[in-house]
PDB file of C-alpha atoms and ligand atoms in Angstrom:
ATOM      1  CA  MET A  32       5.062 -30.230  -0.934  1.00  0.00           C
ATOM      2  CA  PRO A  33       7.657 -28.385   1.169  1.00  0.00           C
ATOM      3  CA  GLY A  34       6.560 -24.876   2.129  1.00  0.00           C
ATOM      4  CA  GLY A  35       2.940 -25.681   1.315  1.00  0.00           C
ATOM      5  CA  TRP A  36       2.819 -23.971  -2.101  1.00  0.00           C
ATOM      6  CA  PRO A  37       4.429 -24.632  -5.485  1.00  0.00           C
ATOM      7  CA  LYS A  38       7.485 -22.565  -6.402  1.00  0.00           C
ATOM      8  CA  SER A  39       7.673 -23.061 -10.139  1.00  0.00           C
ATOM      9  CA  ARG A  40       6.173 -25.404 -12.727  1.00  0.00           C
ATOM     10  CA  ASP A  41       6.046 -25.979 -16.436  1.00  0.00           C
ATOM     11  CA  VAL A  42       3.283 -23.792 -17.895  1.00  0.00           C
ATOM     12  CA  ARG A  43       2.236 -26.199 -20.650  1.00  0.00           C
ATOM     13  CA  GLN A  44       1.886 -29.035 -18.191  1.00  0.00           C
ATOM     14  CA  LEU A  45      -0.137 -26.888 -15.784  1.00  0.00           C
ATOM     15  CA  THR A  46      -2.539 -25.576 -18.387  1.00  0.00           C
ATOM     16  CA  GLU A  47      -3.057 -28.818 -20.310  1.00  0.00           C
ATOM     17  CA  SER A  48      -3.792 -30.766 -17.151  1.00  0.00           C
ATOM     18  CA  ARG A  49      -6.059 -27.925 -15.936  1.00  0.00           C
ATOM     19  CA  ALA A  50      -4.212 -27.983 -12.642  1.00  0.00           C
ATOM     20  CA  ARG A  51      -5.786 -26.443  -9.567  1.00  0.00           C
ATOM     21  CA  PHE A  52      -4.091 -25.177  -6.452  1.00  0.00           C
ATOM     22  CA  GLU A  53      -5.379 -23.721  -3.237  1.00  0.00           C
ATOM     23  CA  PHE A  54      -2.957 -22.680  -0.511  1.00  0.00           C
ATOM     24  CA  ASP A  55      -1.953 -19.992   1.961  1.00  0.00           C
ATOM     25  CA  ILE A  56       1.229 -18.051   1.351  1.00  0.00           C
ATOM     26  CA  PRO A  57       2.946 -15.572   3.698  1.00  0.00           C
ATOM     27  CA  VAL A  58       3.371 -12.053   2.322  1.00  0.00           C
ATOM     28  CA  ALA A  59       7.092 -12.325   3.063  1.00  0.00           C
ATOM     29  CA  GLU A  60       7.323 -14.910   0.249  1.00  0.00           C
ATOM     30  CA  LEU A  61       6.016 -12.491  -2.379  1.00  0.00           C
ATOM     31  CA  PRO A  62       8.806 -10.599  -4.138  1.00  0.00           C
ATOM     32  CA  GLY A  63       8.387  -6.815  -4.020  1.00  0.00           C
ATOM     33  CA  VAL A  64       5.394  -6.866  -1.683  1.00  0.00           C
ATOM     34  CA  SER A  65       6.859  -7.524   1.728  1.00  0.00           C
ATOM     35  CA  SER A  66       9.040  -4.409   1.761  1.00  0.00           C
ATOM     36  CA  GLU A  67       6.088  -2.031   2.016  1.00  0.00           C
ATOM     37  CA  LEU A  68       3.295  -4.093   3.470  1.00  0.00           C
ATOM     38  CA  SER A  69       2.836  -6.333   6.429  1.00  0.00           C
ATOM     39  CA  ALA A  70       0.233  -8.964   7.117  1.00  0.00           C
ATOM     40  CA  ALA A  71      -0.757 -10.711  10.300  1.00  0.00           C
ATOM     41  CA  ALA A  72      -1.992 -13.756   8.409  1.00  0.00           C
ATOM     42  CA  PRO A  73      -0.928 -15.417   5.147  1.00  0.00           C
ATOM     43  CA  LEU A  74      -2.860 -14.649   1.979  1.00  0.00           C
ATOM     44  CA  HIS A  75      -5.247 -17.243   0.655  1.00  0.00           C
ATOM     45  CA  VAL A  76      -4.630 -18.106  -2.992  1.00  0.00           C
ATOM     46  CA  ARG A  77      -6.603 -20.128  -5.517  1.00  0.00           C
ATOM     47  CA  LEU A  78      -5.221 -20.918  -8.973  1.00  0.00           C
ATOM     48  CA  ASP A  79      -7.167 -22.532 -11.825  1.00  0.00           C
ATOM     49  CA  PHE A  80      -5.160 -23.320 -14.936  1.00  0.00           C
ATOM     50  CA  GLY A  81      -6.635 -23.969 -18.352  1.00  0.00           C
ATOM     51  CA  ARG A  82      -6.463 -23.094 -22.018  1.00  0.00           C
ATOM     52  CA  GLU A  83      -8.419 -20.460 -23.882  1.00  0.00           C
ATOM     53  CA  GLN A  84      -8.146 -19.692 -27.612  1.00  0.00           C
ATOM     54  CA  GLY A  85      -4.951 -21.718 -27.698  1.00  0.00           C
ATOM     55  CA  MET A  86      -3.422 -19.717 -24.855  1.00  0.00           C
ATOM     56  CA  GLY A  87      -2.405 -20.983 -21.460  1.00  0.00           C
ATOM     57  CA  VAL A  88      -4.452 -19.074 -18.885  1.00  0.00           C
ATOM     58  CA  VAL A  89      -4.846 -19.057 -15.146  1.00  0.00           C
ATOM     59  CA  GLN A  90      -7.619 -17.714 -12.957  1.00  0.00           C
ATOM     60  CA  VAL A  91      -5.924 -16.119  -9.939  1.00  0.00           C
ATOM     61  CA  ALA A  92      -7.875 -15.378  -6.775  1.00  0.00           C
ATOM     62  CA  VAL A  93      -6.156 -13.800  -3.775  1.00  0.00           C
ATOM     63  CA  ARG A  94      -7.843 -12.973  -0.507  1.00  0.00           C
ATOM     64  CA  GLY A  95      -6.486 -11.525   2.705  1.00  0.00           C
ATOM     65  CA  SER A  96      -5.666  -8.406   4.646  1.00  0.00           C
ATOM     66  CA  LEU A  97      -2.551  -6.284   4.406  1.00  0.00           C
ATOM     67  CA  GLY A  98      -1.234  -3.577   6.690  1.00  0.00           C
ATOM     68  CA  ALA A  99      -0.098  -0.346   5.055  1.00  0.00           C
ATOM     69  CA  THR A 100       0.504   3.235   6.182  1.00  0.00           C
ATOM     70  CA  CYS A 101      -1.957   5.945   5.198  1.00  0.00           C
ATOM     71  CA  GLN A 102      -0.027   8.553   3.224  1.00  0.00           C
ATOM     72  CA  ARG A 103      -2.237  11.387   4.523  1.00  0.00           C
ATOM     73  CA  CYS A 104      -2.210  10.866   8.280  1.00  0.00           C
ATOM     74  CA  MET A 105       0.708   8.374   8.462  1.00  0.00           C
ATOM     75  CA  ARG A 106      -1.303   6.009  10.632  1.00  0.00           C
ATOM     76  CA  PRO A 107      -1.844   2.282  10.066  1.00  0.00           C
ATOM     77  CA  LEU A 108      -4.332   1.341   7.416  1.00  0.00           C
ATOM     78  CA  ALA A 109      -5.777  -2.132   6.751  1.00  0.00           C
ATOM     79  CA  LEU A 110      -6.186  -2.999   3.080  1.00  0.00           C
ATOM     80  CA  GLN A 111      -8.656  -5.752   2.230  1.00  0.00           C
ATOM     81  CA  LEU A 112      -7.568  -7.825  -0.698  1.00  0.00           C
ATOM     82  CA  ASP A 113     -10.128  -9.753  -2.734  1.00  0.00           C
ATOM     83  CA  THR A 114      -9.021 -10.124  -6.314  1.00  0.00           C
ATOM     84  CA  ASP A 115     -10.062 -12.596  -8.969  1.00  0.00           C
ATOM     85  CA  SER A 116      -8.632 -12.174 -12.439  1.00  0.00           C
ATOM     86  CA  ARG A 117      -7.857 -14.131 -15.546  1.00  0.00           C
ATOM     87  CA  VAL A 118      -4.264 -14.004 -16.680  1.00  0.00           C
ATOM     88  CA  ALA A 119      -2.783 -15.215 -19.965  1.00  0.00           C
ATOM     89  CA  LEU A 120       0.542 -16.963 -19.477  1.00  0.00           C
ATOM     90  CA  VAL A 121       2.913 -15.883 -22.223  1.00  0.00           C
ATOM     91  CA  THR A 122       6.458 -17.030 -22.814  1.00  0.00           C
ATOM     92  CA  SER A 123       7.723 -13.883 -24.554  1.00  0.00           C
ATOM     93  CA  GLU A 124       7.002 -10.154 -24.790  1.00  0.00           C
ATOM     94  CA  ALA A 125       6.132 -10.660 -28.472  1.00  0.00           C
ATOM     95  CA  GLU A 126       3.482 -13.169 -27.530  1.00  0.00           C
ATOM     96  CA  ALA A 127       2.020 -10.707 -25.019  1.00  0.00           C
ATOM     97  CA  ALA A 128       1.959  -7.922 -27.609  1.00  0.00           C
ATOM     98  CA  ALA A 129      -0.022 -10.114 -30.022  1.00  0.00           C
ATOM     99  CA  LEU A 130      -2.886 -10.534 -27.547  1.00  0.00           C
ATOM    100  CA  PRO A 131      -5.899  -8.209 -27.300  1.00  0.00           C
ATOM    101  CA  GLU A 132      -5.233  -5.321 -24.935  1.00  0.00           C
ATOM    102  CA  ALA A 133      -7.926  -6.406 -22.528  1.00  0.00           C
ATOM    103  CA  TRP A 134      -5.965  -9.528 -21.647  1.00  0.00           C
ATOM    104  CA  GLU A 135      -3.881  -9.368 -18.564  1.00  0.00           C
ATOM    105  CA  THR A 136      -0.616 -11.201 -19.193  1.00  0.00           C
ATOM    106  CA  PHE A 137       2.134 -12.692 -17.118  1.00  0.00           C
ATOM    107  CA  LEU A 138       5.498 -13.581 -18.547  1.00  0.00           C
ATOM    108  CA  ALA A 139       6.593 -17.129 -17.808  1.00  0.00           C
ATOM    109  CA  ALA A 140      10.158 -17.082 -19.077  1.00  0.00           C
ATOM    110  CA  ASP A 141      11.250 -20.353 -20.717  1.00  0.00           C
ATOM    111  CA  GLY A 142       7.743 -21.704 -20.202  1.00  0.00           C
ATOM    112  CA  VAL A 143       8.228 -21.985 -16.460  1.00  0.00           C
ATOM    113  CA  LEU A 144       5.798 -20.256 -14.130  1.00  0.00           C
ATOM    114  CA  ASP A 145       7.171 -18.593 -10.993  1.00  0.00           C
ATOM    115  CA  PHE A 146       4.215 -18.926  -8.595  1.00  0.00           C
ATOM    116  CA  PRO A 147       5.246 -16.345  -5.949  1.00  0.00           C
ATOM    117  CA  ALA A 148       6.017 -13.783  -8.690  1.00  0.00           C
ATOM    118  CA  LEU A 149       2.596 -14.305 -10.295  1.00  0.00           C
ATOM    119  CA  ILE A 150       0.813 -13.863  -6.969  1.00  0.00           C
ATOM    120  CA  ALA A 151       2.943 -10.846  -6.083  1.00  0.00           C
ATOM    121  CA  GLU A 152       1.985  -9.165  -9.352  1.00  0.00           C
ATOM    122  CA  GLU A 153      -1.715  -9.773  -8.722  1.00  0.00           C
ATOM    123  CA  VAL A 154      -1.424  -8.342  -5.205  1.00  0.00           C
ATOM    124  CA  LEU A 155       0.441  -5.247  -6.390  1.00  0.00           C
ATOM    125  CA  LEU A 156      -2.067  -4.654  -9.208  1.00  0.00           C
ATOM    126  CA  ALA A 157      -4.959  -4.851  -6.771  1.00  0.00           C
ATOM    127  CA  LEU A 158      -3.506  -2.411  -4.252  1.00  0.00           C
ATOM    128  CA  PRO A 159      -3.809   1.370  -4.461  1.00  0.00           C
ATOM    129  CA  ILE A 160      -0.624   3.146  -5.577  1.00  0.00           C
ATOM    130  CA  VAL A 161      -0.999   5.589  -2.680  1.00  0.00           C
ATOM    131  CA  PRO A 162      -2.774   3.970   0.280  1.00  0.00           C
ATOM    132  CA  LEU A 163      -5.192   6.401   1.965  1.00  0.00           C
ATOM    133  CA  HIS A 164      -8.004   6.107   4.469  1.00  0.00           C
ATOM    134  CA  ASP A 165     -11.476   6.823   3.096  1.00  0.00           C
ATOM    135  CA  ALA A 166     -12.277  10.534   2.846  1.00  0.00           C
ATOM    136  CA  GLY A 167     -12.852  11.912   6.334  1.00  0.00           C
ATOM    137  CA  ALA A 168     -11.651   8.737   8.034  1.00  0.00           C
ATOM    138  CA  CYS A 169      -8.189  10.034   8.817  1.00  0.00           C
ATOM    139  CA  SER A 170      -7.465  11.053  12.381  1.00  0.00           C
ATOM    140  CA  ALA A 171      -8.499  14.713  12.757  1.00  0.00           C
ATOM    141  CA  ALA A 172      -5.609  15.576  15.051  1.00  0.00           C
ATOM    142  CA  PRO A 173      -2.432  16.082  13.077  1.00  0.00           C
ATOM    143  CA  PRO A 174       0.752  14.734  14.625  1.00  0.00           C
ATOM    144  CA  PRO A 175       2.298  17.279  17.061  1.00  0.00           C
ATOM    145  CA  PRO A 176       4.834  19.621  15.440  1.00  0.00           C
ATOM    146  CA  PRO A 177       8.485  19.171  16.379  1.00  0.00           C
ATOM    147  CA  GLY A 178       9.793  21.458  19.152  1.00  0.00           C
ATOM    148  CA  GLY A 179       8.024  22.263  22.414  1.00  0.00           C
ATOM    149  CA  ASN A 180       7.716  26.095  22.527  1.00  0.00           C
ATOM    150  CA  ALA A 181       4.648  26.444  20.318  1.00  0.00           C
ATOM    151  CA  GLN A 182       2.232  26.770  23.224  1.00  0.00           C
ATOM    152  CA  GLU A 183       3.632  30.021  24.754  1.00  0.00           C
ATOM    153  CA  PRO A 184       0.652  32.266  25.550  1.00  0.00           C
ATOM    154  CA  ALA A 185       0.335  35.091  23.063  1.00  0.00           C
ATOM    155  CA  ALA A 186      -1.181  37.490  25.644  1.00  0.00           C
ATOM    156  CA  THR A 187       1.886  39.582  26.390  1.00  0.00           C
ATOM    157  CA  THR A 188       0.158  42.952  26.847  1.00  0.00           C
ATOM    158  CA  ARG A 189       1.601  44.506  29.950  1.00  0.00           C
ATOM    159  CA  PRO A 190      -0.769  47.058  31.467  1.00  0.00           C
ATOM    160  CA  PHE A 191       1.994  48.632  33.567  1.00  0.00           C
ATOM    161  CA  ALA A 192       4.035  49.527  30.490  1.00  0.00           C
ATOM    162  CA  ASP A 193       1.320  51.989  29.550  1.00  0.00           C
ATOM    163  CA  LEU A 194       1.210  53.353  33.068  1.00  0.00           C
ATOM    164  CA  LYS A 195       4.959  53.857  33.101  1.00  0.00           C
ATOM    165  CA  ALA A 196       4.880  55.726  29.791  1.00  0.00           C
ATOM    166  CA  LEU A 197       2.077  57.867  31.125  1.00  0.00           C
ATOM    167  CA  LEU A 198       4.034  58.774  34.259  1.00  0.00           C
ATOM    168  CA  GLU A 199       7.286  59.510  32.411  1.00  0.00           C
ATOM    169  CA  GLY A 200       5.742  61.559  29.643  1.00  0.00           C
ATOM    170  CA  GLY A 201       2.879  63.083  31.579  1.00  0.00           C
ATOM    171  CA  ALA A 202       4.738  64.763  34.439  1.00  0.00           C
ATOM    172  CA  PRO A 203       7.919  66.417  33.038  1.00  0.00           C
ATOM    173  CA  GLY A 204       7.663  69.433  35.296  1.00  0.00           C
ATOM    174  CA  GLY A 205       6.769  67.650  38.459  1.00  0.00           C
ATOM    175  CA  ARG A 206      10.311  67.451  39.680  1.00  0.00           C
ATOM    176  CA  ASP A 207      10.900  71.106  38.902  1.00  0.00           C
ATOM    177  CA  GLY A 208       7.845  72.047  40.806  1.00  0.00           C
ATOM    178  CA  ASN A 209       8.966  70.030  43.730  1.00  0.00           C
ATOM    179  CA  GLY A 210      12.415  71.550  43.631  1.00  0.00           C
ATOM    180  CA  GLN A 211      11.077  75.060  43.701  1.00  0.00           C
ATOM    181  CA  SER A 212       8.981  74.584  46.716  1.00  0.00           C
TER     182      SER A 212
HETATM  183 ZN1  LIG B 577      -5.317   8.428   7.066  1.00  0.00          ZN
END
C-alpha cells in the first residue's frame, strides 16, 4: 500500500466487509489541518467499518500530539489528541438530514470515502476552536512592548530648580542694596 494508508475506497465494500485499518498518517496529509498545526510525529489512526441500522458506519480513533499557538500568550502549546467516535457514512446531504441528530455524519460523495478528509474532520472536531493554555498556565511575563524608551526613570524632580526659583524671587532688592553701598 503506497504511502502506508488508504486514500479512498468504496464505502459499501468497506462497511459490508467490516474492514479494519490501523496506520500512522502525517498531519501534512490531512486537508485543512496542516496549515495551522504542526506535529513532530504522525497521528495514529484506527478505523473500524461496519453497518448499523442499515447505515454504513465507521468507528474512528485518532491519537497523537499537535503543536499549536496559545492565543492568549502566543507561546507554543501542545494539544493531546485522543478521539474515538462513531460516524455514519452518508452519500448525500438528504441522507444525513434523515438521520437522528445525535449521529455524527461524514459525506462520502458518490459512495467513495476519502480517508484523509475523514480523519482531518475528526481531528478538527476534537480540537478547541481557540487553543489556550489551562487557566494560569500562560507565561506571566507578557512579551516586551515594541520600542525601547519605556524604561526611562520617572524621577525627574530637580532639587536645584526650586533653589533657583527661591534665589530669583526671594532677593529682588539684593542688587539694589549692593549698588547703594
Ligand atoms: Zn498561553
